[in-house]
mmCIF file of C-alpha atoms in Angstrom:
data_model
loop_
_atom_site.group_PDB
_atom_site.id
_atom_site.type_symbol
_atom_site.label_atom_id
_atom_site.label_comp_id
_atom_site.label_asym_id
_atom_site.label_seq_id
_atom_site.Cartn_x
_atom_site.Cartn_y
_atom_site.Cartn_z
ATOM 1 C CA MET A 1 15.875 -138.437 96.855
ATOM 2 C CA ASP A 2 17.279 -141.916 97.519
ATOM 3 C CA ALA A 3 15.716 -144.546 99.705
ATOM 4 C CA SER A 4 17.950 -143.839 102.708
ATOM 5 C CA ASN A 5 16.997 -140.158 102.721
ATOM 6 C CA ILE A 6 13.311 -141.003 102.417
ATOM 7 C CA ALA A 7 13.612 -143.527 105.237
ATOM 8 C CA GLN A 8 15.511 -140.975 107.352
ATOM 9 C CA GLY A 9 12.796 -138.386 106.761
ATOM 10 C CA ILE A 10 10.101 -140.845 107.832
ATOM 11 C CA TRP A 11 12.080 -141.895 110.901
ATOM 12 C CA ASP A 12 12.794 -138.294 111.899
ATOM 13 C CA SER A 13 9.089 -137.541 111.620
ATOM 14 C CA ILE A 14 8.158 -140.497 113.822
ATOM 15 C CA THR A 15 10.803 -139.841 116.451
ATOM 16 C CA GLY A 16 9.893 -136.144 116.459
ATOM 17 C CA LEU A 17 6.356 -136.800 117.655
ATOM 18 C CA PRO A 18 5.730 -135.579 121.206
ATOM 19 C CA GLN A 19 6.043 -138.383 123.742
ATOM 20 C CA SER A 20 2.721 -137.140 125.085
ATOM 21 C CA LEU A 21 0.967 -138.858 122.173
ATOM 22 C CA TYR A 22 2.267 -142.238 123.286
ATOM 23 C CA TYR A 23 1.514 -141.470 126.921
ATOM 24 C CA GLY A 24 -1.980 -140.333 125.958
ATOM 25 C CA ALA A 25 -2.792 -143.566 124.146
ATOM 26 C CA LYS A 26 -1.442 -145.574 127.078
ATOM 27 C CA ARG A 27 -3.396 -143.600 129.679
ATOM 28 C CA THR A 28 -6.632 -143.698 127.676
ATOM 29 C CA TYR A 29 -6.364 -147.493 127.468
ATOM 30 C CA ILE A 30 -5.698 -147.826 131.214
ATOM 31 C CA SER A 31 -8.691 -145.574 131.944
ATOM 32 C CA THR A 32 -11.005 -148.109 130.300
ATOM 33 C CA GLY A 33 -10.243 -150.517 133.129
ATOM 34 C CA ALA A 34 -8.843 -153.079 130.710
ATOM 35 C CA VAL A 35 -5.669 -153.575 132.763
ATOM 36 C CA GLY A 36 -7.310 -153.532 136.150
ATOM 37 C CA TYR A 37 -9.767 -151.472 138.166
ATOM 38 C CA ASP A 38 -7.093 -150.304 140.607
ATOM 39 C CA ARG A 39 -5.103 -148.709 137.760
ATOM 40 C CA LYS A 40 -8.256 -146.990 136.523
ATOM 41 C CA LEU A 41 -8.954 -145.583 139.995
ATOM 42 C CA ARG A 42 -5.355 -144.333 140.251
ATOM 43 C CA ASN A 43 -5.787 -142.549 136.912
ATOM 44 C CA ASP A 44 -9.026 -140.966 138.094
ATOM 45 C CA ARG A 45 -7.380 -139.644 141.275
ATOM 46 C CA GLU A 46 -4.410 -138.286 139.330
ATOM 47 C CA ASN A 47 -6.731 -136.611 136.811
ATOM 48 C CA GLU A 48 -8.575 -134.751 139.564
ATOM 49 C CA ARG A 49 -5.384 -133.665 141.327
ATOM 50 C CA PHE A 50 -3.941 -132.476 138.024
ATOM 51 C CA TYR A 51 -7.032 -130.407 137.168
ATOM 52 C CA GLN A 52 -7.064 -128.750 140.570
ATOM 53 C CA VAL A 53 -3.434 -127.598 140.512
ATOM 54 C CA VAL A 54 -3.554 -126.537 136.831
ATOM 55 C CA LYS A 55 -6.571 -124.301 137.508
ATOM 56 C CA LEU A 56 -4.508 -122.471 140.117
ATOM 57 C CA LEU A 57 -1.385 -122.418 137.967
ATOM 58 C CA ILE A 58 -3.017 -120.728 134.989
ATOM 59 C CA SER A 59 -4.132 -117.680 136.987
ATOM 60 C CA ASN A 60 -0.561 -117.177 138.187
ATOM 61 C CA GLU A 61 2.676 -119.098 138.652
ATOM 62 C CA GLU A 62 2.325 -119.331 142.417
ATOM 63 C CA PRO A 63 1.973 -123.153 142.604
ATOM 64 C CA LEU A 64 5.142 -123.572 140.544
ATOM 65 C CA ARG A 65 6.896 -120.979 142.666
ATOM 66 C CA ARG A 66 5.864 -122.789 145.862
ATOM 67 C CA LEU A 67 7.173 -126.097 144.547
ATOM 68 C CA VAL A 68 10.548 -124.671 143.529
ATOM 69 C CA THR A 69 10.848 -122.661 146.745
ATOM 70 C CA VAL A 70 10.310 -125.763 148.919
ATOM 71 C CA VAL A 71 13.193 -127.511 147.145
ATOM 72 C CA ILE A 72 15.566 -124.534 147.152
ATOM 73 C CA THR A 73 14.822 -123.798 150.817
ATOM 74 C CA GLU A 74 15.739 -127.370 151.775
ATOM 75 C CA PHE A 75 18.885 -127.103 149.668
ATOM 76 C CA TYR A 76 19.886 -123.844 151.349
ATOM 77 C CA ARG A 77 19.300 -125.222 154.840
ATOM 78 C CA LYS A 78 21.612 -128.164 154.139
ATOM 79 C CA LEU A 79 24.498 -126.014 152.884
ATOM 80 C CA ASP A 80 27.291 -125.312 155.341
ATOM 81 C CA ALA A 81 28.139 -121.723 156.284
ATOM 82 C CA GLN A 82 30.753 -121.336 153.542
ATOM 83 C CA GLY A 83 28.446 -122.750 150.892
ATOM 84 C CA LYS A 84 25.639 -120.408 151.942
ATOM 85 C CA GLU A 85 27.982 -117.443 151.859
ATOM 86 C CA ALA A 86 29.331 -118.355 148.414
ATOM 87 C CA ILE A 87 25.877 -118.751 146.865
ATOM 88 C CA HIS A 88 24.406 -115.724 148.592
ATOM 89 C CA ASN A 89 27.274 -113.499 147.438
ATOM 90 C CA GLN A 90 27.050 -114.812 143.891
ATOM 91 C CA LEU A 91 23.304 -114.223 143.644
ATOM 92 C CA ALA A 92 23.498 -110.837 145.329
ATOM 93 C CA TYR A 93 26.231 -109.801 142.930
ATOM 94 C CA GLY A 94 24.266 -111.030 139.928
ATOM 95 C CA ALA A 95 21.210 -109.107 141.092
ATOM 96 C CA GLY A 96 23.129 -105.871 141.553
ATOM 97 C CA ARG A 97 23.527 -106.644 145.268
ATOM 98 C CA ILE A 98 19.851 -105.995 145.858
ATOM 99 C CA GLY A 99 19.141 -106.967 149.429
ATOM 100 C CA GLY A 100 22.817 -106.929 150.352
ATOM 101 C CA ARG A 101 23.598 -109.488 153.040
ATOM 102 C CA LEU A 102 20.165 -109.374 154.642
ATOM 103 C CA GLY A 103 18.333 -111.576 152.123
ATOM 104 C CA GLY A 104 19.511 -114.862 153.556
ATOM 105 C CA GLN A 105 17.366 -117.897 152.943
ATOM 106 C CA VAL A 106 14.378 -116.004 151.526
ATOM 107 C CA PHE A 107 16.527 -113.997 149.123
ATOM 108 C CA VAL A 108 18.343 -117.077 147.855
ATOM 109 C CA SER A 109 15.244 -119.265 147.482
ATOM 110 C CA GLN A 110 13.207 -116.562 145.731
ATOM 111 C CA THR A 111 16.042 -115.551 143.394
ATOM 112 C CA ILE A 112 16.762 -119.125 142.291
ATOM 113 C CA ALA A 113 13.031 -119.881 141.996
ATOM 114 C CA MET A 114 12.567 -116.908 139.667
ATOM 115 C CA ALA A 115 15.471 -118.069 137.493
ATOM 116 C CA ILE A 116 14.203 -121.659 137.287
ATOM 117 C CA ILE A 117 10.661 -120.605 136.400
ATOM 118 C CA LYS A 118 11.923 -118.184 133.769
ATOM 119 C CA ASN A 119 14.036 -120.943 132.230
ATOM 120 C CA SER A 120 11.117 -123.389 132.237
ATOM 121 C CA ARG A 121 8.864 -121.059 130.198
ATOM 122 C CA SER A 122 10.651 -121.966 126.969
ATOM 123 C CA ARG A 123 10.229 -125.704 127.480
ATOM 124 C CA TYR A 124 7.648 -127.942 125.849
ATOM 125 C CA ALA A 125 6.060 -129.122 129.104
ATOM 126 C CA TYR A 126 5.452 -125.582 130.351
ATOM 127 C CA LYS A 127 4.033 -124.337 127.052
ATOM 128 C CA THR A 128 1.729 -127.315 126.665
ATOM 129 C CA LEU A 129 0.580 -127.070 130.255
ATOM 130 C CA TYR A 130 -0.395 -123.425 129.855
ATOM 131 C CA ARG A 131 -2.065 -124.062 126.527
ATOM 132 C CA PHE A 132 -4.060 -126.842 128.164
ATOM 133 C CA GLY A 133 -5.091 -124.763 131.148
ATOM 134 C CA ALA A 134 -5.838 -121.573 129.241
ATOM 135 C CA SER A 135 -8.009 -122.936 126.451
ATOM 136 C CA PHE A 136 -8.374 -126.723 126.627
ATOM 137 C CA THR A 137 -7.753 -126.758 122.853
ATOM 138 C CA ILE A 138 -5.169 -129.548 122.711
ATOM 139 C CA SER A 139 -6.225 -132.955 121.421
ATOM 140 C CA THR A 140 -7.536 -135.660 123.739
ATOM 141 C CA ALA A 141 -4.385 -137.717 123.179
ATOM 142 C CA LEU A 142 -2.111 -134.838 124.169
ATOM 143 C CA TRP A 143 -4.406 -133.937 127.048
ATOM 144 C CA GLN A 144 -4.268 -137.461 128.481
ATOM 145 C CA GLY A 145 -0.564 -137.613 127.658
ATOM 146 C CA LEU A 146 0.115 -134.463 129.627
ATOM 147 C CA ILE A 147 -1.632 -135.898 132.680
ATOM 148 C CA GLU A 148 0.386 -139.101 132.286
ATOM 149 C CA GLU A 149 3.631 -137.097 132.160
ATOM 150 C CA ALA A 150 2.556 -135.295 135.337
ATOM 151 C CA ALA A 151 1.679 -138.584 137.044
ATOM 152 C CA LEU A 152 4.975 -140.210 136.053
ATOM 153 C CA GLY A 153 6.865 -137.160 137.317
ATOM 154 C CA SER A 154 4.986 -137.380 140.607
ATOM 155 C CA ARG A 155 5.939 -141.040 140.991
ATOM 156 C CA ARG A 156 9.583 -140.314 140.207
ATOM 157 C CA LEU A 157 9.572 -137.625 142.874
ATOM 158 C CA GLU A 158 8.045 -140.046 145.385
ATOM 159 C CA ASN A 159 10.452 -142.869 144.518
ATOM 160 C CA HIS A 160 13.685 -140.864 144.428
ATOM 161 C CA TYR A 161 13.055 -137.882 146.723
ATOM 162 C CA ASN A 162 10.455 -139.148 149.170
ATOM 163 C CA VAL A 163 10.944 -136.469 151.840
ATOM 164 C CA ILE A 164 10.322 -133.631 149.382
ATOM 165 C CA TYR A 165 7.416 -135.528 147.831
ATOM 166 C CA TRP A 166 5.538 -135.586 151.117
ATOM 167 C CA LYS A 167 6.212 -131.893 151.664
ATOM 168 C CA VAL A 168 4.553 -130.914 148.360
ATOM 169 C CA GLN A 169 2.025 -133.710 147.726
ATOM 170 C CA PRO A 170 -0.711 -132.406 150.077
ATOM 171 C CA GLN A 171 -0.914 -129.234 147.948
ATOM 172 C CA GLY A 172 -0.890 -131.184 144.677
ATOM 173 C CA LEU A 173 2.437 -129.624 143.703
ATOM 174 C CA ASP A 174 3.900 -133.013 142.835
ATOM 175 C CA MET A 175 1.657 -132.994 139.741
ATOM 176 C CA ILE A 176 3.584 -130.066 138.232
ATOM 177 C CA TYR A 177 7.032 -131.325 139.239
ATOM 178 C CA PHE A 178 7.649 -132.618 135.695
ATOM 179 C CA VAL A 179 7.644 -129.026 134.391
ATOM 180 C CA VAL A 180 10.800 -128.156 136.357
ATOM 181 C CA GLU A 181 12.165 -131.655 137.008
ATOM 182 C CA GLU A 182 15.351 -131.191 135.006
ATOM 183 C CA GLN A 183 16.212 -127.895 136.688
ATOM 184 C CA LEU A 184 15.472 -129.166 140.210
ATOM 185 C CA LYS A 185 17.291 -132.492 139.917
ATOM 186 C CA PRO A 186 20.770 -131.291 141.047
ATOM 187 C CA TYR A 187 19.248 -129.587 144.090
ATOM 188 C CA LEU A 188 17.234 -132.698 144.936
ATOM 189 C CA ASP A 189 20.291 -134.905 144.470
ATOM 190 C CA TYR A 190 22.172 -132.691 146.917
ATOM 191 C CA ILE A 191 19.333 -132.753 149.456
ATOM 192 C CA SER A 192 19.148 -136.549 149.354
ATOM 193 C CA SER A 193 22.928 -137.104 149.482
ATOM 194 C CA HIS A 194 24.896 -138.416 152.429
ATOM 195 C CA SER A 195 26.491 -135.746 154.624
ATOM 196 C CA GLN A 196 30.000 -136.639 153.407
ATOM 197 C CA THR A 197 28.922 -136.202 149.795
ATOM 198 C CA CYS A 198 27.296 -132.905 150.700
ATOM 199 C CA ARG A 199 30.563 -131.672 152.202
ATOM 200 C CA ARG A 200 32.379 -132.463 148.959
ATOM 201 C CA ILE A 201 29.689 -130.645 146.974
ATOM 202 C CA ASN A 202 29.950 -127.684 149.334
ATOM 203 C CA ASN A 203 33.704 -127.582 148.750
ATOM 204 C CA GLU A 204 33.234 -127.690 144.978
ATOM 205 C CA ILE A 205 30.697 -124.853 145.146
ATOM 206 C CA CYS A 206 33.156 -122.766 147.131
ATOM 207 C CA LYS A 207 35.914 -123.490 144.614
ATOM 208 C CA MET A 208 33.690 -122.393 141.738
ATOM 209 C CA ALA A 209 32.791 -119.269 143.644
ATOM 210 C CA GLY A 210 36.505 -118.468 143.939
#
């Protein structure tokens, strides 16, 4: 094997390491107080909030379901009548028209929440989170890294989608936002958009619905 292939193999190995390892080292260092007592206290608060919500999450997926449902409910409320009708019909059709036209907001929010949670189960964050909560067998670096990912996700939610953040933060649900962040982003972008932008999105949804 030539030098370039060897170098590529080494580089692939390095870049393939979970980002949690880097986050873990960073968070462990901050927790020593070396970069300031206020940062250490913030870490301690985030650790406790993370533990509390993970304990609930491992017994069932209810915390994750509540988080997703809050977002989808806000999304549904902001849709205009045509947008609601298009999405409701599409979901009802895909579910064999279970619930017919009576499901409304609850039907839509629960159906989309189920789909998002199902999709998230195959992702690294979800698998690691459940492994952490079920057995506590992951390394200290990954453990601290996972908390750091949760904390960073919480801060992104607060910075970019402040209204939703304050709806879910009292229950600690912001600390599991990172698990479904990618799937929720388009809904959150819609919720936080100007009314004119929302109208254009509504129109596009209706076009896609045919």
